Tab-separated table of C-alpha atoms in Angstrom:
chain	number	residue	atom	x	y	z
A	1	UNK	CA	29.188	51.871	32.778
A	2	UNK	CA	31.311	54.255	34.764
A	3	UNK	CA	32.353	57.835	34.140
A	4	UNK	CA	35.954	56.728	33.539
A	5	UNK	CA	37.139	57.441	30.015
A	6	UNK	CA	40.293	57.288	27.967
A	7	UNK	CA	42.107	60.598	27.645
A	8	UNK	CA	45.250	59.445	25.855
A	9	UNK	CA	47.572	56.558	25.223
A	10	UNK	CA	51.240	57.521	25.005
A	11	UNK	CA	53.860	55.928	22.780
A	12	UNK	CA	57.544	56.657	23.250
A	13	UNK	CA	59.394	56.928	19.938
A	14	UNK	CA	62.958	57.591	18.831
A	15	UNK	CA	61.944	59.648	15.767
A	16	UNK	CA	58.708	61.612	15.973
A	17	UNK	CA	58.731	62.468	12.246
A	18	UNK	CA	59.034	58.792	11.281
A	19	UNK	CA	56.303	57.967	13.814
A	20	UNK	CA	53.990	60.594	12.293
A	21	UNK	CA	54.664	59.162	8.846
A	22	UNK	CA	53.316	55.834	10.089
A	23	UNK	CA	50.371	56.863	12.269
A	24	UNK	CA	49.227	59.853	10.215
A	25	UNK	CA	50.303	59.280	6.636
A	26	UNK	CA	50.319	55.508	6.337
A	27	UNK	CA	47.547	54.577	8.753
A	28	UNK	CA	45.453	57.713	8.271
A	29	UNK	CA	44.978	59.165	11.763
A	30	UNK	CA	44.446	62.917	12.001
A	31	UNK	CA	47.159	64.919	13.750
A	32	UNK	CA	45.872	67.366	16.385
A	33	UNK	CA	48.083	70.453	16.371
A	34	UNK	CA	51.765	70.693	15.532
A	35	UNK	CA	54.702	68.911	17.126
A	36	UNK	CA	55.399	70.719	20.384
A	37	UNK	CA	58.708	70.974	22.236
A	38	UNK	CA	58.640	70.784	26.006
A	39	UNK	CA	62.212	71.748	27.012
A	40	UNK	CA	61.467	71.382	30.745
A	41	UNK	CA	60.765	67.671	30.172
A	42	UNK	CA	63.293	67.293	27.335
A	43	UNK	CA	60.697	65.845	24.968
A	44	UNK	CA	58.894	66.658	21.745
A	45	UNK	CA	55.286	65.561	21.627
A	46	UNK	CA	52.533	65.204	19.025
A	47	UNK	CA	48.912	64.158	19.302
A	48	UNK	CA	46.761	62.095	16.967
A	49	UNK	CA	42.972	62.037	17.251
A	50	UNK	CA	41.384	58.779	18.347
A	51	UNK	CA	37.658	59.463	18.708
A	52	UNK	CA	37.458	61.980	21.545
A	53	UNK	CA	40.742	60.687	22.960
A	54	UNK	CA	44.297	60.907	21.589
A	55	UNK	CA	47.433	58.935	20.897
A	56	UNK	CA	50.406	60.933	22.211
A	57	UNK	CA	53.796	60.445	20.574
A	58	UNK	CA	56.727	61.331	22.836
A	59	UNK	CA	60.304	61.645	21.617
A	60	UNK	CA	63.056	62.411	24.130
A	61	UNK	CA	65.314	65.255	22.987
A	62	UNK	CA	68.255	64.507	25.278
A	63	UNK	CA	69.779	61.296	26.626
A	64	UNK	CA	68.758	62.245	30.162
A	65	UNK	CA	65.305	62.195	31.728
A	66	UNK	CA	62.849	59.453	32.489
A	67	UNK	CA	61.485	58.998	28.983
A	68	UNK	CA	64.972	58.833	27.445
A	69	UNK	CA	65.986	56.185	29.968
A	70	UNK	CA	62.808	54.234	29.297
A	71	UNK	CA	63.509	54.368	25.549
A	72	UNK	CA	67.133	53.281	26.045
A	73	UNK	CA	66.095	50.369	28.259
A	74	UNK	CA	62.924	49.103	26.576
A	75	UNK	CA	62.954	50.559	23.091
A	76	UNK	CA	60.049	52.408	21.480
A	77	UNK	CA	56.504	51.354	22.225
A	78	UNK	CA	53.506	51.848	24.466
A	79	UNK	CA	54.549	54.039	27.407
A	80	UNK	CA	51.566	55.053	29.538
A	81	UNK	CA	47.806	55.106	29.716
A	82	UNK	CA	45.847	58.171	30.819
A	83	UNK	CA	42.284	57.800	32.028
A	84	UNK	CA	39.916	60.554	33.154
A	85	UNK	CA	38.080	60.126	36.429
A	86	UNK	CA	35.311	62.402	37.730
A	87	UNK	CA	36.777	62.979	41.204
A	88	UNK	CA	40.547	62.537	41.371
A	89	UNK	CA	40.840	63.040	45.134
A	90	UNK	CA	38.209	60.365	45.776
A	91	UNK	CA	39.934	57.957	43.374
A	92	UNK	CA	43.368	58.531	44.943
A	93	UNK	CA	41.886	58.038	48.422
A	94	UNK	CA	40.256	54.784	47.340
A	95	UNK	CA	43.464	53.517	45.723
A	96	UNK	CA	45.515	54.471	48.788
A	97	UNK	CA	43.019	52.736	51.111
A	98	UNK	CA	43.384	49.574	49.027
A	99	UNK	CA	47.178	49.664	49.316
A	100	UNK	CA	48.004	50.879	45.811
A	101	UNK	CA	51.286	52.658	45.279
A	102	UNK	CA	50.822	56.218	44.069
A	103	UNK	CA	53.639	58.121	42.368
A	104	UNK	CA	51.876	61.399	43.191
A	105	UNK	CA	50.279	61.211	46.642
A	106	UNK	CA	48.350	64.410	45.952
A	107	UNK	CA	47.187	65.704	42.556
A	108	UNK	CA	49.539	67.827	40.542
A	109	UNK	CA	48.407	70.636	38.302
A	110	UNK	CA	49.418	71.392	34.732
A	111	UNK	CA	47.810	72.901	31.651
A	112	UNK	CA	44.658	73.498	33.655
A	113	UNK	CA	44.412	69.809	34.559
A	114	UNK	CA	44.642	68.025	37.897
A	115	UNK	CA	46.500	64.787	37.433
A	116	UNK	CA	48.399	62.057	39.281
A	117	UNK	CA	50.427	59.015	38.270
A	118	UNK	CA	49.881	55.541	39.719
A	119	UNK	CA	52.910	53.255	40.008
A	120	UNK	CA	53.052	50.363	37.533
A	121	UNK	CA	53.551	47.977	40.498
A	122	UNK	CA	49.916	48.534	41.431
A	123	UNK	CA	48.468	48.758	37.912
A	124	UNK	CA	49.392	45.482	36.164
A	125	UNK	CA	52.756	46.872	35.078
A	126	UNK	CA	51.099	49.880	33.420
A	127	UNK	CA	52.269	53.428	34.115
A	128	UNK	CA	48.807	54.893	34.735
A	129	UNK	CA	48.085	58.605	34.646
A	130	UNK	CA	44.770	59.838	35.989
A	131	UNK	CA	43.269	63.153	34.888
A	132	UNK	CA	40.350	64.752	36.621
A	133	UNK	CA	37.551	65.299	34.122
A	134	UNK	CA	36.900	68.927	33.265
B	1	UNK	CA	38.582	63.229	11.903
B	2	UNK	CA	38.894	59.776	10.467
B	3	UNK	CA	36.787	56.668	10.878
B	4	UNK	CA	39.561	54.974	12.799
B	5	UNK	CA	38.600	54.161	16.375
B	6	UNK	CA	39.948	52.340	19.384
B	7	UNK	CA	38.604	48.830	19.804
B	8	UNK	CA	40.749	47.651	22.712
B	9	UNK	CA	43.995	48.082	24.534
B	10	UNK	CA	45.501	44.840	25.833
B	11	UNK	CA	47.484	44.426	29.034
B	12	UNK	CA	49.400	41.229	29.743
B	13	UNK	CA	49.217	40.220	33.411
B	14	UNK	CA	50.552	37.401	35.561
B	15	UNK	CA	47.423	37.194	37.753
B	16	UNK	CA	44.128	38.083	36.158
B	17	UNK	CA	42.250	38.041	39.486
B	18	UNK	CA	44.703	40.522	41.020
B	19	UNK	CA	44.497	42.650	37.887
B	20	UNK	CA	40.681	42.698	38.115
B	21	UNK	CA	40.936	43.726	41.747
B	22	UNK	CA	42.885	46.797	40.632
B	23	UNK	CA	41.086	47.832	37.445
B	24	UNK	CA	37.559	46.905	38.515
B	25	UNK	CA	37.386	47.065	42.301
B	26	UNK	CA	39.973	49.706	43.134
B	27	UNK	CA	39.744	51.963	40.092
B	28	UNK	CA	36.064	51.342	39.348
B	29	UNK	CA	35.958	50.163	35.734
B	30	UNK	CA	33.041	47.917	34.758
B	31	UNK	CA	33.886	44.343	33.791
B	32	UNK	CA	32.266	43.185	30.530
B	33	UNK	CA	31.448	39.502	30.824
B	34	UNK	CA	33.238	36.843	32.844
B	35	UNK	CA	36.861	35.732	32.620
B	36	UNK	CA	37.126	33.494	29.565
B	37	UNK	CA	39.622	30.712	28.945
B	38	UNK	CA	41.008	30.298	25.439
B	39	UNK	CA	42.874	26.967	25.599
B	40	UNK	CA	43.958	27.194	21.933
B	41	UNK	CA	45.960	30.327	22.790
B	42	UNK	CA	46.803	29.218	26.345
B	43	UNK	CA	45.415	32.401	27.862
B	44	UNK	CA	42.628	33.604	30.113
B	45	UNK	CA	41.152	36.963	29.157
B	46	UNK	CA	38.806	39.528	30.696
B	47	UNK	CA	37.395	42.790	29.343
B	48	UNK	CA	36.721	46.082	31.089
B	49	UNK	CA	34.572	48.776	29.534
B	50	UNK	CA	36.263	51.965	28.452
B	51	UNK	CA	33.598	54.103	26.732
B	52	UNK	CA	32.676	52.098	23.658
B	53	UNK	CA	36.103	50.435	23.670
B	54	UNK	CA	37.670	47.965	26.127
B	55	UNK	CA	40.743	47.191	28.149
B	56	UNK	CA	41.597	43.520	27.645
B	57	UNK	CA	43.492	41.691	30.381
B	58	UNK	CA	45.430	38.656	29.158
B	59	UNK	CA	47.003	36.088	31.442
B	60	UNK	CA	49.019	33.223	29.944
B	61	UNK	CA	48.007	29.857	31.358
B	62	UNK	CA	51.141	27.927	30.352
B	63	UNK	CA	54.811	28.859	30.110
B	64	UNK	CA	54.711	28.405	26.334
B	65	UNK	CA	53.167	30.623	23.706
B	66	UNK	CA	53.867	34.150	22.577
B	67	UNK	CA	52.130	35.949	25.418
B	68	UNK	CA	53.885	33.832	28.082
B	69	UNK	CA	57.242	34.558	26.475
B	70	UNK	CA	56.439	38.265	26.310
B	71	UNK	CA	55.513	38.236	30.003
B	72	UNK	CA	58.675	36.321	30.937
B	73	UNK	CA	60.865	38.745	28.963
B	74	UNK	CA	59.218	42.115	29.659
B	75	UNK	CA	56.997	41.618	32.664
B	76	UNK	CA	53.360	42.641	32.887
B	77	UNK	CA	52.175	45.786	31.143
B	78	UNK	CA	50.727	47.227	27.973
B	79	UNK	CA	50.835	44.552	25.260
B	80	UNK	CA	49.007	45.628	22.112
B	81	UNK	CA	46.706	48.249	20.678
B	82	UNK	CA	43.708	47.353	18.504
B	83	UNK	CA	42.187	49.959	16.210
B	84	UNK	CA	39.160	49.586	13.956
B	85	UNK	CA	39.453	50.677	10.345
B	86	UNK	CA	36.564	50.886	7.853
B	87	UNK	CA	38.258	48.919	5.039
B	88	UNK	CA	40.940	46.519	6.241
B	89	UNK	CA	42.064	45.427	2.763
B	90	UNK	CA	42.575	49.021	1.689
B	91	UNK	CA	44.518	49.805	4.858
B	92	UNK	CA	46.759	46.736	4.493
B	93	UNK	CA	47.397	47.594	0.835
B	94	UNK	CA	48.332	51.151	1.760
B	95	UNK	CA	50.647	50.013	4.560
B	96	UNK	CA	52.285	47.430	2.290
B	97	UNK	CA	52.776	50.031	-0.452
B	98	UNK	CA	54.529	52.269	2.064
B	99	UNK	CA	56.903	49.478	3.096
B	100	UNK	CA	55.341	48.599	6.442
B	101	UNK	CA	55.914	45.108	7.784
B	102	UNK	CA	52.683	43.167	8.218
B	103	UNK	CA	52.476	40.124	10.460
B	104	UNK	CA	49.353	38.993	8.590
B	105	UNK	CA	49.677	39.740	4.880
B	106	UNK	CA	45.994	39.004	4.389
B	107	UNK	CA	43.198	39.467	6.951
B	108	UNK	CA	42.445	36.632	9.312
B	109	UNK	CA	38.990	35.835	10.585
B	110	UNK	CA	37.865	35.131	14.134
B	111	UNK	CA	34.727	35.702	16.210
B	112	UNK	CA	33.053	37.246	13.186
B	113	UNK	CA	35.811	39.810	12.801
B	114	UNK	CA	38.376	40.354	10.058
B	115	UNK	CA	41.684	41.334	11.603
B	116	UNK	CA	45.405	41.576	10.958
B	117	UNK	CA	48.491	42.383	13.036
B	118	UNK	CA	51.116	44.948	12.014
B	119	UNK	CA	54.683	44.335	13.145
B	120	UNK	CA	55.990	46.617	15.923
B	121	UNK	CA	58.992	47.437	13.683
B	122	UNK	CA	56.693	49.493	11.509
B	123	UNK	CA	54.426	50.913	14.232
B	124	UNK	CA	56.713	52.760	16.664
B	125	UNK	CA	57.423	49.596	18.605
B	126	UNK	CA	53.709	48.945	19.136
B	127	UNK	CA	52.161	45.578	18.349
B	128	UNK	CA	49.202	46.910	16.395
B	129	UNK	CA	46.081	44.889	15.664
B	130	UNK	CA	43.624	46.194	13.091
B	131	UNK	CA	39.988	45.141	13.101
B	132	UNK	CA	37.649	45.863	10.256
B	133	UNK	CA	34.663	47.865	11.518
B	134	UNK	CA	31.382	45.948	11.572
């Protein structure tokens, strides 16, 4: 066992209300909080509880931006995986030393979290977000 | 809170050894068991521990089969999500009543598990596998 745990699994959708009807009403997951607009990223997001982790639904609100382009190109579906690691700097240093491609060379900060994205090229095609455990 | 929990998250890869080098050696996840060949499905699989759930790595071993075609079309990456539900028949009945498209109309059985797949059309583009909790 390691101290690495799932924080969230993100799904890009074209209609967050329809998505909530499926995941919450039809399947029975519990929604955590209300749908939240993030104008700076041009997305609406919602979270569903999954044990002590979450499923994050992301709907682009404009045709621009990375998520909108992803949706236009690949359609709705699984978008990224976010794992928590105990020491983000140590993990990034280890990944860098092993030749992995990091999207964020140094941790970024948001909502009280230190995080960094790893490029899908180095992570089996998965857009991998790493959070530092708090 | 509901009784729905993550069982595994599957990633399709073109080289399971390279994928294990990333997820196990570089990132530090613990591998659960050895790489296993499933000739009937023409795949090799490996599991990594993620709390009490797993990441499943799937590598097609021939150019035929659903996973190989998925890999050829979309490249490596997140492939399906498997959640555990307490009563699979009740969940499938509820989904059917709400007009969801089921890949398996009745539960299948394998490795001591009852399971069914839900079509991505009805699940935000996600290939969703449901296990019955044991």
